[in-house]
CSV table of C-alpha atoms and ligand atoms in Angstrom, one decimal:
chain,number,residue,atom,x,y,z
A,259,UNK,CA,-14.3,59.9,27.4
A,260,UNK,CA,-15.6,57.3,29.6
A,261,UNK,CA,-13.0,55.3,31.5
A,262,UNK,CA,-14.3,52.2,32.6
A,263,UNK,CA,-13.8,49.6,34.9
A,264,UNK,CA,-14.3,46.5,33.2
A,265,UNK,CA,-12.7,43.6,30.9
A,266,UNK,CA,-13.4,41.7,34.3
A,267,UNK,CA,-13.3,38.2,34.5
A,268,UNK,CA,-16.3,37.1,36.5
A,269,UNK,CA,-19.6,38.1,34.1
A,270,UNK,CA,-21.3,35.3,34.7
A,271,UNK,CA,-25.3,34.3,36.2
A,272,UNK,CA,-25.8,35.4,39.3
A,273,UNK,CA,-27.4,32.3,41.2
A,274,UNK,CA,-27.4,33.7,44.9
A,275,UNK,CA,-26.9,30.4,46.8
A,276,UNK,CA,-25.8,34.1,49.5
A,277,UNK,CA,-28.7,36.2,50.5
A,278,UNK,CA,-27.2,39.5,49.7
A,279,UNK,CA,-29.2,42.3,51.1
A,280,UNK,CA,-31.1,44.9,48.7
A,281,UNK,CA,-28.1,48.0,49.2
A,282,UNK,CA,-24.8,45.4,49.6
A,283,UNK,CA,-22.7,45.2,47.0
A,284,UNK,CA,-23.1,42.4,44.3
A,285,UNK,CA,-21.5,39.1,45.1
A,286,UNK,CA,-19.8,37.1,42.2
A,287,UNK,CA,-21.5,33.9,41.7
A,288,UNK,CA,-18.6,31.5,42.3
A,289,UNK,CA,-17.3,32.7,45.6
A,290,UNK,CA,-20.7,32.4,47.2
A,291,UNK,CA,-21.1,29.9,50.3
A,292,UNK,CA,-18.3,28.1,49.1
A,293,UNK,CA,-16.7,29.3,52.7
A,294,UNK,CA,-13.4,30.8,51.7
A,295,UNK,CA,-10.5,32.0,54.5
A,296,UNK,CA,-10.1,35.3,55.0
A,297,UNK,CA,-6.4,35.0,54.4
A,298,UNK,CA,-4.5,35.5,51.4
A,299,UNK,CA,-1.1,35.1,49.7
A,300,UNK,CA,0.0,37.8,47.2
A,301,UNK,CA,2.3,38.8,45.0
A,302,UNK,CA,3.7,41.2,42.1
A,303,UNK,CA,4.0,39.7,38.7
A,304,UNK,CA,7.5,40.7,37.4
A,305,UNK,CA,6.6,42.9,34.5
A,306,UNK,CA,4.7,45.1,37.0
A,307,UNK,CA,6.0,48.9,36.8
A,308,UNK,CA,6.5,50.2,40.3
A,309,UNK,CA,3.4,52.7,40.1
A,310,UNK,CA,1.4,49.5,40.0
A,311,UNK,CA,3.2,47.7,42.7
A,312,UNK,CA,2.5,51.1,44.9
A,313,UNK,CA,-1.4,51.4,43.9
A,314,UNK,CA,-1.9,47.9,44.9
A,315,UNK,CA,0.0,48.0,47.7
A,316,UNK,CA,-2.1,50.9,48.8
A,317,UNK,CA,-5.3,49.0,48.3
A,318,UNK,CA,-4.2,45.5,50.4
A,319,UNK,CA,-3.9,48.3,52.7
A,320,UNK,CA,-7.4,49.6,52.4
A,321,UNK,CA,-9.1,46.1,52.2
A,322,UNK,CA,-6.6,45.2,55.3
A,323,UNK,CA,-8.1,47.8,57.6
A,324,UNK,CA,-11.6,46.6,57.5
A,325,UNK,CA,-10.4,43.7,59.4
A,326,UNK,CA,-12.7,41.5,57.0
A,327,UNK,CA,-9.9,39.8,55.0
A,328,UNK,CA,-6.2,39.4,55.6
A,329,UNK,CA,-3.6,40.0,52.8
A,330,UNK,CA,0.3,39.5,53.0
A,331,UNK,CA,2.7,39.4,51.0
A,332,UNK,CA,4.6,36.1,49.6
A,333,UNK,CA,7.9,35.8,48.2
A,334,UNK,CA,7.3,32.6,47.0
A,335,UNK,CA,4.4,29.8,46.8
A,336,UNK,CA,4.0,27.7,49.5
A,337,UNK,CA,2.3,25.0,47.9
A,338,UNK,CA,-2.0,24.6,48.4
A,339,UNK,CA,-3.6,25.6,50.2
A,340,UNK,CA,-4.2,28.6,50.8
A,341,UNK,CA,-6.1,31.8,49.0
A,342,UNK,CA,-4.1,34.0,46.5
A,343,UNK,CA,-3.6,37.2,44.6
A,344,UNK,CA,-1.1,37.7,41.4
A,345,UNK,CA,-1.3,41.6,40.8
A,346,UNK,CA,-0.4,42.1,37.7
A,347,UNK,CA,0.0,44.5,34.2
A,348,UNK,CA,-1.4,43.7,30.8
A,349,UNK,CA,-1.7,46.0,27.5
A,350,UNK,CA,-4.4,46.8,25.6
A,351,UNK,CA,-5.0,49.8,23.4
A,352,UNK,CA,-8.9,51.0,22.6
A,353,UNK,CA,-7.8,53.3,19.8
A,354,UNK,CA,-8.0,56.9,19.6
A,355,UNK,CA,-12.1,56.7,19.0
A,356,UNK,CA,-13.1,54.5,21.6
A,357,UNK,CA,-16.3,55.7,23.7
A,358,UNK,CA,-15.1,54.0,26.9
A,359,UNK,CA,-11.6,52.5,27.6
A,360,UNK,CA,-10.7,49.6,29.7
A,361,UNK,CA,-8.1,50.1,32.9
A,362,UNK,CA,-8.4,47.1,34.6
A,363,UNK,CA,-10.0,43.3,35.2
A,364,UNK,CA,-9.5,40.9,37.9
A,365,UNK,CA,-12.0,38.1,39.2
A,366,UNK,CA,-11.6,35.2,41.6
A,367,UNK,CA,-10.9,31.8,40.3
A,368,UNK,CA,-12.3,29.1,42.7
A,369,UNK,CA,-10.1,25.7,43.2
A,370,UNK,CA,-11.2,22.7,44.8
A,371,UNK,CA,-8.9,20.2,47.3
A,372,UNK,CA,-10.6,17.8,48.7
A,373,UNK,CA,-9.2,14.4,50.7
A,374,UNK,CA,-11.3,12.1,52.5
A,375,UNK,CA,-12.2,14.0,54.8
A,376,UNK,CA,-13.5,17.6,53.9
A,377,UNK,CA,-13.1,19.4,50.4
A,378,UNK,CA,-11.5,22.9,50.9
A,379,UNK,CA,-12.0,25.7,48.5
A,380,UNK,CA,-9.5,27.7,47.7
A,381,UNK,CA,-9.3,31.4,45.7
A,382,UNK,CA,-6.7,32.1,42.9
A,383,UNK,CA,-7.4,35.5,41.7
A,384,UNK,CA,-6.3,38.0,39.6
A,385,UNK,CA,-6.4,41.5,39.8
A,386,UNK,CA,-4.2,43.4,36.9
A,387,UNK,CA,-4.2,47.0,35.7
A,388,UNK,CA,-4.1,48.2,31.6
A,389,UNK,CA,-0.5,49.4,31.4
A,390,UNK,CA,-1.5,51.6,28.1
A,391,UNK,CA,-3.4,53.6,30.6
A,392,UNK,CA,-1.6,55.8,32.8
A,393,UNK,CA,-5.3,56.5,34.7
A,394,UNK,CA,-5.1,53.0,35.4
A,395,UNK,CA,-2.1,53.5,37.5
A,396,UNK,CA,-5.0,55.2,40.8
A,397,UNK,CA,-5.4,53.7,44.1
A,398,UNK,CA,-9.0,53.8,42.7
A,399,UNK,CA,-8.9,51.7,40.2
A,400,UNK,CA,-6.5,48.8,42.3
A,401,UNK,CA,-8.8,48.8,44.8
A,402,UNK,CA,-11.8,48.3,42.4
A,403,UNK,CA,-9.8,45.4,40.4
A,404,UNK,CA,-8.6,44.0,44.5
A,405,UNK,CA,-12.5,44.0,45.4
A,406,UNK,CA,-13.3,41.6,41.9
A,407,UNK,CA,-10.3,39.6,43.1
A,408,UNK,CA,-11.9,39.2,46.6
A,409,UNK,CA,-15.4,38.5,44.8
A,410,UNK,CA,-17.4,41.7,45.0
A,411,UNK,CA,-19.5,42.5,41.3
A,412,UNK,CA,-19.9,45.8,40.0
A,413,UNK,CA,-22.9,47.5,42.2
A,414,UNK,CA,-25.2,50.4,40.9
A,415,UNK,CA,-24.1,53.0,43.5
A,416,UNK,CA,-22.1,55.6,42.8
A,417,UNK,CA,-20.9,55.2,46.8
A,418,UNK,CA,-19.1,51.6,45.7
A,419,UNK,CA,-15.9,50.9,45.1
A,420,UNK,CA,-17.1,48.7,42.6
A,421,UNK,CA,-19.4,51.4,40.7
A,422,UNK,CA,-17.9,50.3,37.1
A,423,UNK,CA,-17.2,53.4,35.9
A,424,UNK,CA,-14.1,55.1,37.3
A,425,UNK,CA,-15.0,58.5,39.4
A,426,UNK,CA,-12.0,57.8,41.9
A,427,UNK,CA,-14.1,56.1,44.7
A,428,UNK,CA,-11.1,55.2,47.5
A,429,UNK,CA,-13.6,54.1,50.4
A,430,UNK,CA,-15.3,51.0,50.7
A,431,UNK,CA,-19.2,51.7,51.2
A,432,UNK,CA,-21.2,50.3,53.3
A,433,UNK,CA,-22.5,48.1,51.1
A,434,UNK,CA,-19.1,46.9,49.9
A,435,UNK,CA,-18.5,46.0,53.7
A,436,UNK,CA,-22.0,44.2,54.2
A,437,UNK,CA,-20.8,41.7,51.1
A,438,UNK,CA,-17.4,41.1,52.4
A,439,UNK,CA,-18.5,40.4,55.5
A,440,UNK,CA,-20.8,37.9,54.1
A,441,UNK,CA,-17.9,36.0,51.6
A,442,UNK,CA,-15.6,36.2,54.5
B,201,ZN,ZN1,-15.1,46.1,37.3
């Protein structure tokens, strides 16, 4: 059985207002040259088991170390403003026949401010892991969910953290690095 990595939220056309290079890591649509902070607020939804808390934990930690974005935590919303994650746990069974099953989806959601002045963009995203899955409970997997959140698109090699079919990939490529650097 095939588990895959997908359910996620941003399939949409690619229109590459970004030049991404040839071996970088897709780059979803919406996040590109909209010029979004590298910061980010985050936070566990309540119904999240602890084993999710923990994967995703390790992977803020993962996406943290490249030095490309920065992710802490939030007790609370302080109001616009800024980017920020909801990690989260839904529930969806495939069935007993199913050729592939689903253990995650997460996407960034772009938000506008604007005031006279400037108009800010701003990232809400979602990154959430398929609670009838224990596989989907693998820093692999929260890592690959955290990278849709940030705006990274499935890529082709198996190297990727966003290869969409789980194989337990924990490192971010090179490629995965090239596009960060370029949304960030
Ligand atoms: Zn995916």
């Amino acid at each position: 059985m095939t588990t895959l990595l997908s359910g996620d939220r941003p399939v949409m056309t690619q229109t590459h207002s970004l030049k991404v290079p040839k071996n970088a890591t897709p780059i979803v649509s919406i996040v590109q040259g909209v010029g979004l902070s590298k910061t980010y607020y985050y936070h566990f939804s309540k119904d999240l088991p602890a084993e999710g808390k923990q994967v995703f934990a390790d992977a803020v930690k993962v996406y943290n170390q490249t030095g490309i974005v920065h992710l802490v935590p939030n007790s609370g919303w302080h109001g616009a403003g800024h980017n920020r994650i909801t990690f989260s746990v839904y529930h969806k069974e495939m069935g007993k026949r199913a050729a592939t099953v689903e253990l995650g989806h997460g996407g960034p959601e772009i938000e506008q401010t604007s005031d006279t002045w400037e108009t800010d963009s701003e990232n809400h995203a979602v990154a959430s892991l398929n609670g009838d899955y224990n596989a989907a409970f693998s820093d692999a997997v929260a890592i690959h969910e955290l990278g849709h959140a940030l705006g990274l698109a499935h890529s082709k090699s198996c190297h990727s953290v966003m290869y969409p079919i789980a194989h337990g990939q924990t490192r971010l490529s090179r490629g995965d690095l090239t596009s960060l650097k370029l949304i960030y």
